Short mmCIF file of C-alpha atoms in Angstrom, two decimals:
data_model
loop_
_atom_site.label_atom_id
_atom_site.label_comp_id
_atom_site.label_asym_id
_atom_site.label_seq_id
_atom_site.Cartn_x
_atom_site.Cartn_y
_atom_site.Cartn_z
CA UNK A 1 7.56 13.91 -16.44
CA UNK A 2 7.20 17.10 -16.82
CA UNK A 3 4.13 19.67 -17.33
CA UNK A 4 4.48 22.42 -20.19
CA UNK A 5 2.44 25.58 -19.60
CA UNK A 6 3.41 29.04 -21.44
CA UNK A 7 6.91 28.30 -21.80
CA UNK A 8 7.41 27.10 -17.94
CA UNK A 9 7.74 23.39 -17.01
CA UNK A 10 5.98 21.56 -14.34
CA UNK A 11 7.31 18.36 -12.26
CA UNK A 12 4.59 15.64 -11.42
CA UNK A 13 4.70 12.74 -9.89
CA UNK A 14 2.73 9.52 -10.69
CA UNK A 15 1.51 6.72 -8.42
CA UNK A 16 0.44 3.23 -9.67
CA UNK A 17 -1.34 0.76 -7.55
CA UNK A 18 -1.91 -2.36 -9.22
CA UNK A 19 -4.22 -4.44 -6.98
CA UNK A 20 -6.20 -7.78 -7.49
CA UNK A 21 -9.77 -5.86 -7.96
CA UNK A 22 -8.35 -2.54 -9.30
CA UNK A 23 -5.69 -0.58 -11.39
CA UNK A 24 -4.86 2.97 -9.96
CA UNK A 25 -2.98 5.78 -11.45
CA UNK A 26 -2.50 9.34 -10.13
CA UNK A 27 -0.44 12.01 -10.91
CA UNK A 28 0.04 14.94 -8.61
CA UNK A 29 2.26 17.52 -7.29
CA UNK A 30 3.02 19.32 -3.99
CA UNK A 31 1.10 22.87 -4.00
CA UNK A 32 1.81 25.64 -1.82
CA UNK A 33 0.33 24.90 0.95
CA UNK A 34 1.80 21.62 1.28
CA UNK A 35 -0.91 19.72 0.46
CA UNK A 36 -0.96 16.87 -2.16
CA UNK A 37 -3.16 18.17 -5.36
CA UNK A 38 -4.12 15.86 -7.78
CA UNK A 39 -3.83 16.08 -11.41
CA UNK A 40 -5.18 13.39 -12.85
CA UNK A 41 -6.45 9.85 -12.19
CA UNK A 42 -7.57 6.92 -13.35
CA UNK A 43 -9.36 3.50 -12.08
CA UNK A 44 -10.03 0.35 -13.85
CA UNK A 45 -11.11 -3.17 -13.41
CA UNK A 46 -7.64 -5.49 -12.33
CA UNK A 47 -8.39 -8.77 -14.48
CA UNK A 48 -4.65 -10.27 -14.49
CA UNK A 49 -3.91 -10.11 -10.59
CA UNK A 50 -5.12 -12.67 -8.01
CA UNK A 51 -3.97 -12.10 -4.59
CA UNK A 52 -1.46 -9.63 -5.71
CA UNK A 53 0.23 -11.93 -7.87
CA UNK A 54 -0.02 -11.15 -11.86
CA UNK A 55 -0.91 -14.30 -13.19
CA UNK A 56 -2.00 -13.21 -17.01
CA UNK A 57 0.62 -10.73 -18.22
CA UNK A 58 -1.63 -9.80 -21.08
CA UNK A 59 -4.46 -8.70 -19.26
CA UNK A 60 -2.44 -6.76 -17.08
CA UNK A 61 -0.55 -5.00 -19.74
CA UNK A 62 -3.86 -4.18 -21.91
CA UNK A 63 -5.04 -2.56 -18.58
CA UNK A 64 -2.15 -0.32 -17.73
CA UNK A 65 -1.57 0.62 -21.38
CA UNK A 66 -5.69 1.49 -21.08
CA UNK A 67 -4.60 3.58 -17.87
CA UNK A 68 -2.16 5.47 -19.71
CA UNK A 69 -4.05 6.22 -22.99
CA UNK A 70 -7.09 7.56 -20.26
CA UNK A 71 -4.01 9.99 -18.21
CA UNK A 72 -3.01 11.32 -21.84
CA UNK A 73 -6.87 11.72 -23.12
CA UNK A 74 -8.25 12.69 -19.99
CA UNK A 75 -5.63 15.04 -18.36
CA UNK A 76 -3.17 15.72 -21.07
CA UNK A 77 -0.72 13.48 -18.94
CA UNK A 78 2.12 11.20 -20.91
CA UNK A 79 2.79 9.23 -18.29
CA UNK A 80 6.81 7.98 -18.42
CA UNK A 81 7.33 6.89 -15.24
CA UNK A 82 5.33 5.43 -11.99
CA UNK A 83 6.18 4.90 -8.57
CA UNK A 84 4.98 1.37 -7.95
CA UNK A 85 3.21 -0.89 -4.66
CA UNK A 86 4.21 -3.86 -4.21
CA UNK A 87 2.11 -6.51 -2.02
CA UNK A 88 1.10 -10.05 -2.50
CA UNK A 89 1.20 -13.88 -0.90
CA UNK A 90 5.59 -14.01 -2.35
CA UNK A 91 5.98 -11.15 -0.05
CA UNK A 92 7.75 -12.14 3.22
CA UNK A 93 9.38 -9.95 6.13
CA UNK A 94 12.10 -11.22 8.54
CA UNK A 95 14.16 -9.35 11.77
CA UNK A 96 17.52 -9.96 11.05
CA UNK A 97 20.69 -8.00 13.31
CA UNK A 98 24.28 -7.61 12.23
CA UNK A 99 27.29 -6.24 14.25
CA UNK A 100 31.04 -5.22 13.25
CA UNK A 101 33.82 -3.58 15.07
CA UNK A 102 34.61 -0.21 13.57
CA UNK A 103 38.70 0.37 12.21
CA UNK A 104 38.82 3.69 14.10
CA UNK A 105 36.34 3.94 17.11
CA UNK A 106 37.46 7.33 17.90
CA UNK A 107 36.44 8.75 14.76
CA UNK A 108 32.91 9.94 14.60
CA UNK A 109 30.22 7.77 12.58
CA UNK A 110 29.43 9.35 9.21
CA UNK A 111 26.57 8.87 7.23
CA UNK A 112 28.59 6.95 4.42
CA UNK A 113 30.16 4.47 7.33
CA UNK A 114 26.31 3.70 7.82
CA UNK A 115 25.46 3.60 4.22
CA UNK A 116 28.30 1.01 3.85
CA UNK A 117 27.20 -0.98 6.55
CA UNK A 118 23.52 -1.35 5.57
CA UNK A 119 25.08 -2.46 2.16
CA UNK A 120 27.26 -5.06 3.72
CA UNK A 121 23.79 -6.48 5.27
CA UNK A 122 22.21 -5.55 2.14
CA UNK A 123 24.47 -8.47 0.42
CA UNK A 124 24.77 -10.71 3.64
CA UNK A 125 20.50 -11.34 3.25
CA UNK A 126 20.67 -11.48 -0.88
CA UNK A 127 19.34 -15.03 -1.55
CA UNK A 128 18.70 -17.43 -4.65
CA UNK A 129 15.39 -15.75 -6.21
CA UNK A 130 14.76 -13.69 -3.71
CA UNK A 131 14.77 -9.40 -3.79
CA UNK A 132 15.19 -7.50 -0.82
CA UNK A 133 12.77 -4.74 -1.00
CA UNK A 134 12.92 -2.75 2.11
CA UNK A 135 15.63 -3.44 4.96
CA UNK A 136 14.69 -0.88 7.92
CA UNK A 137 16.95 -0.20 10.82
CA UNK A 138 15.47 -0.49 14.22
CA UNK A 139 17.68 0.11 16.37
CA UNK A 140 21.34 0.40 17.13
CA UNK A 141 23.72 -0.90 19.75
CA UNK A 142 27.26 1.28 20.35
CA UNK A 143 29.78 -0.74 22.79
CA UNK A 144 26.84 -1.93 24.97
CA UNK A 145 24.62 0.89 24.98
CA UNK A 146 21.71 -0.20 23.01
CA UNK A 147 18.26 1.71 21.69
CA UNK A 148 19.95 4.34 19.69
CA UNK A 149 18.07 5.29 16.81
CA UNK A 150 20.69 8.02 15.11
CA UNK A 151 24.13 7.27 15.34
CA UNK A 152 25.26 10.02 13.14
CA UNK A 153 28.04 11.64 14.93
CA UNK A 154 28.75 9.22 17.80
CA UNK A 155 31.78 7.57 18.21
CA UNK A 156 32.67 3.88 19.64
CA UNK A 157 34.45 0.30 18.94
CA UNK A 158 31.59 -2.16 18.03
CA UNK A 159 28.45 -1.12 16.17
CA UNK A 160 25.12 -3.63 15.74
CA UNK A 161 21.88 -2.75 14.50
CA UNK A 162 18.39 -4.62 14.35
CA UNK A 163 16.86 -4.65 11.20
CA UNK A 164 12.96 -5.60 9.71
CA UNK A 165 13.52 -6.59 6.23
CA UNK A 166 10.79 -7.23 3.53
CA UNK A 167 11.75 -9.46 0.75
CA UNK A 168 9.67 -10.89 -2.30
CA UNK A 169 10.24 -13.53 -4.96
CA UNK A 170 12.04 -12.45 -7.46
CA UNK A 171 10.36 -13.95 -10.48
CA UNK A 172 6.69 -12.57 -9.51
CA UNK A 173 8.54 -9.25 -8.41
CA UNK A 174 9.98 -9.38 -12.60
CA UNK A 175 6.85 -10.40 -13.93
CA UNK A 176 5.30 -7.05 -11.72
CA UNK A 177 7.80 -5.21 -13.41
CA UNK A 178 7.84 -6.36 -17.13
CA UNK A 179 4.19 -5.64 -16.77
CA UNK A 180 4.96 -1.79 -16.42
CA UNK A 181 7.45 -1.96 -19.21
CA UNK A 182 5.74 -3.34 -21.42
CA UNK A 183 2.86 -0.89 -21.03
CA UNK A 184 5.79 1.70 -21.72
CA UNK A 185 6.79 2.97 -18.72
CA UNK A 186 9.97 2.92 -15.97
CA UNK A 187 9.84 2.51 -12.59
CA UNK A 188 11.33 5.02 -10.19
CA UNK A 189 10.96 2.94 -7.07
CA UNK A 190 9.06 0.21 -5.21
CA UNK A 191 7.49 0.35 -2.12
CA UNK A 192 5.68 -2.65 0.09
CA UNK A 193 2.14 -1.08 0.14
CA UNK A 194 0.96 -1.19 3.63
CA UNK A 195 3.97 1.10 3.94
CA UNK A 196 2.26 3.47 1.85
CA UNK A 197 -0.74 3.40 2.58
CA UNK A 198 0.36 4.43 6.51
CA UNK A 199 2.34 6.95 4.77
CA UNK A 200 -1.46 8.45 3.42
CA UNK A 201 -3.53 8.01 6.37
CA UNK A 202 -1.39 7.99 10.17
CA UNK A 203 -0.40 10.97 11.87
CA UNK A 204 2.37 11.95 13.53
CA UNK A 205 1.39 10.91 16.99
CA UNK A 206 -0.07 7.61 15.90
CA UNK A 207 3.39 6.93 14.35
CA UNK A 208 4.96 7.57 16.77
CA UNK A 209 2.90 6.47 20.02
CA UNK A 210 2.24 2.89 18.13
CA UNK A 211 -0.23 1.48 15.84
CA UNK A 212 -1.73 -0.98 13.79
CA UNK A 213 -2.34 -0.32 9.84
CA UNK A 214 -4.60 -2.81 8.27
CA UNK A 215 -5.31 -2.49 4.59
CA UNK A 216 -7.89 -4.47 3.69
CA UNK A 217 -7.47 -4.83 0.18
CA UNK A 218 -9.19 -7.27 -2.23
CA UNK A 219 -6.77 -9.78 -2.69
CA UNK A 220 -4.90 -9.37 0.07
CA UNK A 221 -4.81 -7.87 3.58
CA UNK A 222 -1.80 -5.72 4.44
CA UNK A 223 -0.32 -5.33 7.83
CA UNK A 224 2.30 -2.75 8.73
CA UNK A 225 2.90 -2.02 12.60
CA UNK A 226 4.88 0.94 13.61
CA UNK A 227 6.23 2.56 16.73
CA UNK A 228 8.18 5.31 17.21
CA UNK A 229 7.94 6.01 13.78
CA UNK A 230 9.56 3.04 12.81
CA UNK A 231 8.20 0.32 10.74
CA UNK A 232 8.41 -2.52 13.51
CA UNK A 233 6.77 -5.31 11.41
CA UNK A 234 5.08 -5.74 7.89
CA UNK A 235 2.69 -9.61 6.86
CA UNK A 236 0.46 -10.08 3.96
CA UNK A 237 -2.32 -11.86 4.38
CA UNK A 238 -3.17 -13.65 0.99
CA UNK A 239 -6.77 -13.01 1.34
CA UNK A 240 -8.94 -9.88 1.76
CA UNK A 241 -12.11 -8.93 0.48
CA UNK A 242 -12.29 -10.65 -2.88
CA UNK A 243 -12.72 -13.96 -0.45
CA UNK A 244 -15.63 -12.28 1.78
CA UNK A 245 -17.20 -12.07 -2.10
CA UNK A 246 -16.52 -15.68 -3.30
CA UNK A 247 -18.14 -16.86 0.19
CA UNK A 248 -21.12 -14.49 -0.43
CA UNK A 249 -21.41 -15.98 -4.72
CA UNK A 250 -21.07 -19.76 -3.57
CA UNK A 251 -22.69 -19.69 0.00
CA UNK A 252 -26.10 -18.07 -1.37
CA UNK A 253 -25.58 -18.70 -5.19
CA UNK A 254 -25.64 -15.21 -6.18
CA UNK A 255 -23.74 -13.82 -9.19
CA UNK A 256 -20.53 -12.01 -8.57
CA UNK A 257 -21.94 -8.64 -8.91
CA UNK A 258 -24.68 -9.30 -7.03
CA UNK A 259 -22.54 -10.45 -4.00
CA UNK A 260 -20.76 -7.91 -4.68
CA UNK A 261 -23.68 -5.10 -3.97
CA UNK A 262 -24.57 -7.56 -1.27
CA UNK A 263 -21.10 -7.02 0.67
CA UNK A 264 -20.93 -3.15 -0.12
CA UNK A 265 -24.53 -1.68 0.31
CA UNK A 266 -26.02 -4.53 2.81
CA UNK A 267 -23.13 -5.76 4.52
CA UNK A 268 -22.60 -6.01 8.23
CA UNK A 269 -19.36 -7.23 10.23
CA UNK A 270 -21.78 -8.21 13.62
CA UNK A 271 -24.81 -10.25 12.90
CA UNK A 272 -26.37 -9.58 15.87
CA UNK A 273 -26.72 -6.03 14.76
CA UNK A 274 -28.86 -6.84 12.28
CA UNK A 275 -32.85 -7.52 12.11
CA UNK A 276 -33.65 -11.01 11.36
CA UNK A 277 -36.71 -9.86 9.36
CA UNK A 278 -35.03 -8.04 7.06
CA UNK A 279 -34.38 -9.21 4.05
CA UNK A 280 -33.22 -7.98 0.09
CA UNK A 281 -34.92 -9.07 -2.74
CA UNK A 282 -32.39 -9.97 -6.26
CA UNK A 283 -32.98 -10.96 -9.50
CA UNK A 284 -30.11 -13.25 -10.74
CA UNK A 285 -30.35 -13.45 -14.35
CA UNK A 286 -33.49 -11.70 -17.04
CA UNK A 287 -36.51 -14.57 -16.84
CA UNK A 288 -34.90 -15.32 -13.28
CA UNK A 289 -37.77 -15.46 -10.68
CA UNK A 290 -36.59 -12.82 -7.87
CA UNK A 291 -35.55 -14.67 -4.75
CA UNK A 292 -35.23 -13.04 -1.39
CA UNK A 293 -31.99 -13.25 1.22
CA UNK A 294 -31.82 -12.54 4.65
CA UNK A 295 -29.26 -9.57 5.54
CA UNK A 296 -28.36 -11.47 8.85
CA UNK A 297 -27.33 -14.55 6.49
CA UNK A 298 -25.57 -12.15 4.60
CA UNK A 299 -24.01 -11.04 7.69
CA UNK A 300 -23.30 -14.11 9.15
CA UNK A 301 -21.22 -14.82 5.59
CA UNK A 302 -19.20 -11.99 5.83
CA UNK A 303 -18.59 -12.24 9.91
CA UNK A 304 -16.84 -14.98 9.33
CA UNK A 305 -14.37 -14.10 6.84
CA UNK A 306 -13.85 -10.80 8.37
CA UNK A 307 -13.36 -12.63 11.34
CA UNK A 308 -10.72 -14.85 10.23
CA UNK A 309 -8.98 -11.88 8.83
CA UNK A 310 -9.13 -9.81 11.76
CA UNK A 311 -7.98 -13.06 13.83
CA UNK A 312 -4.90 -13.18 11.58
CA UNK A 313 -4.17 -9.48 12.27
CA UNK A 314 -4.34 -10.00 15.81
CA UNK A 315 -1.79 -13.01 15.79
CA UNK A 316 0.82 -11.12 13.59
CA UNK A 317 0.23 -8.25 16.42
CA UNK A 318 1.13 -10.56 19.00
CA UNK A 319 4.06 -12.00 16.76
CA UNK A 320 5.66 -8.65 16.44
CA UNK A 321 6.47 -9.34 20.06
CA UNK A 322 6.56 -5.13 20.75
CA UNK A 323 6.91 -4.75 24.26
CA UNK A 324 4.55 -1.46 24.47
CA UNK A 325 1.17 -0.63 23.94
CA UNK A 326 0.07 0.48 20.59
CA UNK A 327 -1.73 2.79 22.13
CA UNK A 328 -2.56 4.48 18.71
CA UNK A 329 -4.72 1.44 18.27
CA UNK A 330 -5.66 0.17 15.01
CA UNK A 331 -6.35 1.79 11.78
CA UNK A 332 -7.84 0.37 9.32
CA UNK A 333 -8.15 1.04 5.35
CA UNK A 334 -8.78 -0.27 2.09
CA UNK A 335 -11.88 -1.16 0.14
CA UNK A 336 -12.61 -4.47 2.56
CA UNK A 337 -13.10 -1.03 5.93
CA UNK A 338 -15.92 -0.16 4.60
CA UNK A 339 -18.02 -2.62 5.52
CA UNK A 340 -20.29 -1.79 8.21
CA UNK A 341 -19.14 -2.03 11.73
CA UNK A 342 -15.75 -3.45 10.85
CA UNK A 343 -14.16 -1.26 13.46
CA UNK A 344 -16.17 -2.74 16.26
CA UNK A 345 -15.24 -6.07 14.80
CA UNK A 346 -11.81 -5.14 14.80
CA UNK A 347 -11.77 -3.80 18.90
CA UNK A 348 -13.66 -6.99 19.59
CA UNK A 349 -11.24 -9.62 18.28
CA UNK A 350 -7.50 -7.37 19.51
CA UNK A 351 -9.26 -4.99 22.29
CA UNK A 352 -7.54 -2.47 20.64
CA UNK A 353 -9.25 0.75 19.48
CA UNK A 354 -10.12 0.90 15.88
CA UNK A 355 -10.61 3.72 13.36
CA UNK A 356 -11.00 3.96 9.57
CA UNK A 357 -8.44 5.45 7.80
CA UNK A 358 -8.29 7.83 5.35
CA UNK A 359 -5.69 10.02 3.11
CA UNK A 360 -8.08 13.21 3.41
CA UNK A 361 -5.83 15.41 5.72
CA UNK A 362 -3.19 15.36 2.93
CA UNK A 363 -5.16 16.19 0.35
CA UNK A 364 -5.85 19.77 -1.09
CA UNK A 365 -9.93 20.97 -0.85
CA UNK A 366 -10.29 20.49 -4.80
CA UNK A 367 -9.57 16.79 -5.05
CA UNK A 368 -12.47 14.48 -6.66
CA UNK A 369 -14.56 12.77 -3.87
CA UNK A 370 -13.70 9.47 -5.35
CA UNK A 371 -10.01 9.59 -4.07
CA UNK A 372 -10.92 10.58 -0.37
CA UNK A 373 -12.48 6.92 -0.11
CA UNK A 374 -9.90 4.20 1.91
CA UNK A 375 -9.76 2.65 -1.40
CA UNK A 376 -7.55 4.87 -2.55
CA UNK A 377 -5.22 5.07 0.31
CA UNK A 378 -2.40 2.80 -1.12
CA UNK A 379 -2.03 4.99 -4.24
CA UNK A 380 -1.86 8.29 -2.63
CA UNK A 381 0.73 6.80 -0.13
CA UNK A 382 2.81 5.79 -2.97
CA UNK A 383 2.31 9.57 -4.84
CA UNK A 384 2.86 11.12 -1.45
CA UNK A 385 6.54 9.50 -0.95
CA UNK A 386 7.24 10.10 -4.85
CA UNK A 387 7.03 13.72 -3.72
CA UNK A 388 8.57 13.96 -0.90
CA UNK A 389 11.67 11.45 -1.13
CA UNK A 390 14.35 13.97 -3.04
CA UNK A 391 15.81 10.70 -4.47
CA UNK A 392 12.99 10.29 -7.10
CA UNK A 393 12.71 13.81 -8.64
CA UNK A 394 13.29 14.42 -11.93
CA UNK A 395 16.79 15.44 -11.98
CA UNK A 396 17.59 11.76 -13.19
CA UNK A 397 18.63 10.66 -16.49
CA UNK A 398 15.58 8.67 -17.20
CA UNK A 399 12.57 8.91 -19.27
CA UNK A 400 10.81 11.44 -17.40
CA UNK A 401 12.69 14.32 -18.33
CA UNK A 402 11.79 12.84 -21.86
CA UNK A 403 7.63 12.61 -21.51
CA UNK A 404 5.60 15.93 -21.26
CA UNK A 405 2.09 16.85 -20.37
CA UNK A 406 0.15 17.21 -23.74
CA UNK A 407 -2.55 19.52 -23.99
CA UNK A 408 -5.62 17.71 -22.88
CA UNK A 409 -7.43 16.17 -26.12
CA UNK A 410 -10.79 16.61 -27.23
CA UNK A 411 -12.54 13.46 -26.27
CA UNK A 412 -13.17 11.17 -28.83
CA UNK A 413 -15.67 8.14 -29.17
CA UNK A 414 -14.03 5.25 -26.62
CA UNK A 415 -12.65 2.54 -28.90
CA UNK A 416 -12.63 1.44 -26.19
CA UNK A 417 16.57 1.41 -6.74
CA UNK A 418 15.00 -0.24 -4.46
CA UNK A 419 16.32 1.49 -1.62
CA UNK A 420 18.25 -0.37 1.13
CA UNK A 421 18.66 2.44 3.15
CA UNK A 422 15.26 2.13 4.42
CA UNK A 423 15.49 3.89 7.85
CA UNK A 424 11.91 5.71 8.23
CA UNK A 425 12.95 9.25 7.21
CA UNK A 426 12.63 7.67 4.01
CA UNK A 427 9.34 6.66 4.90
CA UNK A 428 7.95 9.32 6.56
CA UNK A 429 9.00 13.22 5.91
#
């Protein structure tokens, strides 16, 4: 995709995050400063997704299609190709380890030896209706010296490594697919989006000291853990917000919307922080008498579901079985963080520190408010290693050298490879 300005051409790059609640496109490109400027976005209702999983292709399509008309009205963006999350309840990770005595142990490993060997494992894990998404190298053993991260270069008879590898069905990772087709764009490359969304909001240090991203999405809740800048272990939880709304719409018979503002404005994570006097006052439908609800029985509500999520975190900590401290803590994103005092919740229930993440240090000083929220983080991630991962520029033979950036349009009334190779340097520049 490529922007035409007086004769010179501009390369973008175009994130898609197509979540239970939401659909979110942005385009952007690396200014220079280094920082991730945006050039257009767009946001609208998800009504085809259910914990991550599309289950009305229509809907979906007619949504992303709407996404791209908006980029092209909007921003003067013809959007060819997106770089694409991936999360839902068919996602599964595994630690797998493989080993193989080299033909000439006193020749130096190359990178292509490596390449070959992840590719070997890359076929050793293929199963019936199953697609490997990410298969990331923990560690390698050389003879019996174990912990080496890069063995580029070194030389020995036996070579095992330990690898964390995220696979998906295959039939809901085609129907994610055909959905982007048939809205009339290519894919330059999947990514598990917990993955991405560390990519937008953990530092260095964290990274590498050890921490805990938890995205807590609507449909689902996304764990990645990572230590020394390695992605040690990846879940999805196939619940996240959405639920704390359903409990709030049958548990005090309240329309969706209205449990909805009830989670967002009045929400707390810790009951006992609230007043027991205090109440909000809602008028369910037009010739509805107003009814009252307490906020600490809306708090109680949400407590629990938060709870249960943040006691599923804290088990899928323990089963990553990392010897360390995270001493990073946790960080937490996504739509579901915002609720009030979910970071307290969080320290409560591991004892770990908690923070709210957010992909503002990336971002460059002109970029709409809206994307600075933790809503947003999964999206940027996914821009964010579009940009920086040399392996989807636009030097390809695909349709993005084919699409352009139009002049924006006058508004009008509204009509209304996967990558096996997964070490983290792919991950994180």
């Amino acid at each position: 995709m490529k922007k035409q300005n007086n004769n010179s051409e501009e390369q973008i790059y175009v994130g898609l995050d197509i979540g239970t609640t939401k659909l979110a496109m942005v385009a952007g490109k690396q200014n220079a400063d280094g920082k991730l400027e945006i050039i257009g976005h767009e946001v609208s209702t998800s009504k085809g997704v259910r914990r991550g999983t599309v289950i009305n292709v229509q809907k979906t399509v007619d949504g992303l299609k709407e996404l791209k008309t908006r980029m092209l009205n909007d921003f003067g963006i013809d959007v060819g190709v997106v770089n694409l999350g991936i999360a839902g309840k068919y996602v599964e990770s595994l630690n797998v380890e493989h080993s193989m005595m080299r033909k000439n142990p006193r020749i130096m490993i190359t990178e292509q030896e490596i390449n070959d060997f992840l590719e070997t494992v890359n076929h050793m894990l293929k199963q019936p209706g199953k697609e490997i998404i990410h298969l990331i190298p923990q560690e390698y053993t050389i003879n019996d010296e174990s912990g080496i991260i890069d063995v580029i270069g070194a030389v020995g008879t036996s070579l095992k490594c330990k690898f964390h590898a995220v696979v998906a069905d295959m039939s809901a990772v085609e129907m994610l697919k055909n959905c982007v087709t048939m809205a009339d764009m290519d894919i330059a490359n999947i990514m598990l989006e917990p993955i991405a969304s560390a990519k937008a909001v953990l530092e260095e240090q964290e990274r590498e000291g050890g921490v805990v991203l938890v995205d807590i999405g609507g449909g689902t809740t996304d764990i990645a853990i990572i230590k020394d800048d390695i992605v040690r272990h990846t879940c999805v939880i196939p619940f996240g917000g959405e639920a704390i709304t359903e409990d709030l719409k049958n548990g005090l018979s309240l329309l969706k919307d209205e449990a909805e503002i009830c989670k967002l404005n009045y929400g707390n994570a810790i009951p006992a922080d609230v007043n027991p006097n205090d109440v909000i006052a809602f008028q369910a439908m037009k010739n509805f008498p107003t009814r009252e609800f307490s906020l600490k029985a809306i708090s109680e509500i949400i407590s629990a579901r938060l709870t249960e999520i943040l006691e599923t975190v804290n088990y899928e900590i323990n089963l990553s079985q990392i010897s360390t401290p995270l001493i990073a803590g946790i960080v937490l994103t996504g739509g579901g963080s915002l609720i009030k005092n979910t970071t307290q919740l969080a320290s409560y229930i591991t004892g770990m520190t908690a923070r709210i993440g957010s992909p503002n240090h990336l971002l460059s000083h002109d970029t709409p408010n809206t994307l600075l929220s933790p809503q947003y983080s999964t999206v940027i991630g996914l821009l964010l290693n579009a940009i920086e991962n040399d392996k989807y520029k636009f030097s390809q033979n695909n349709k993005l050298n084919d699409t352009k950036i139009a002049a924006p349009q006058e508004k009008k009334e509204k009509k209304r490879k996967f990558d096996i190779f997964g070490n983290l340097s792919n991950f994180f520049d």
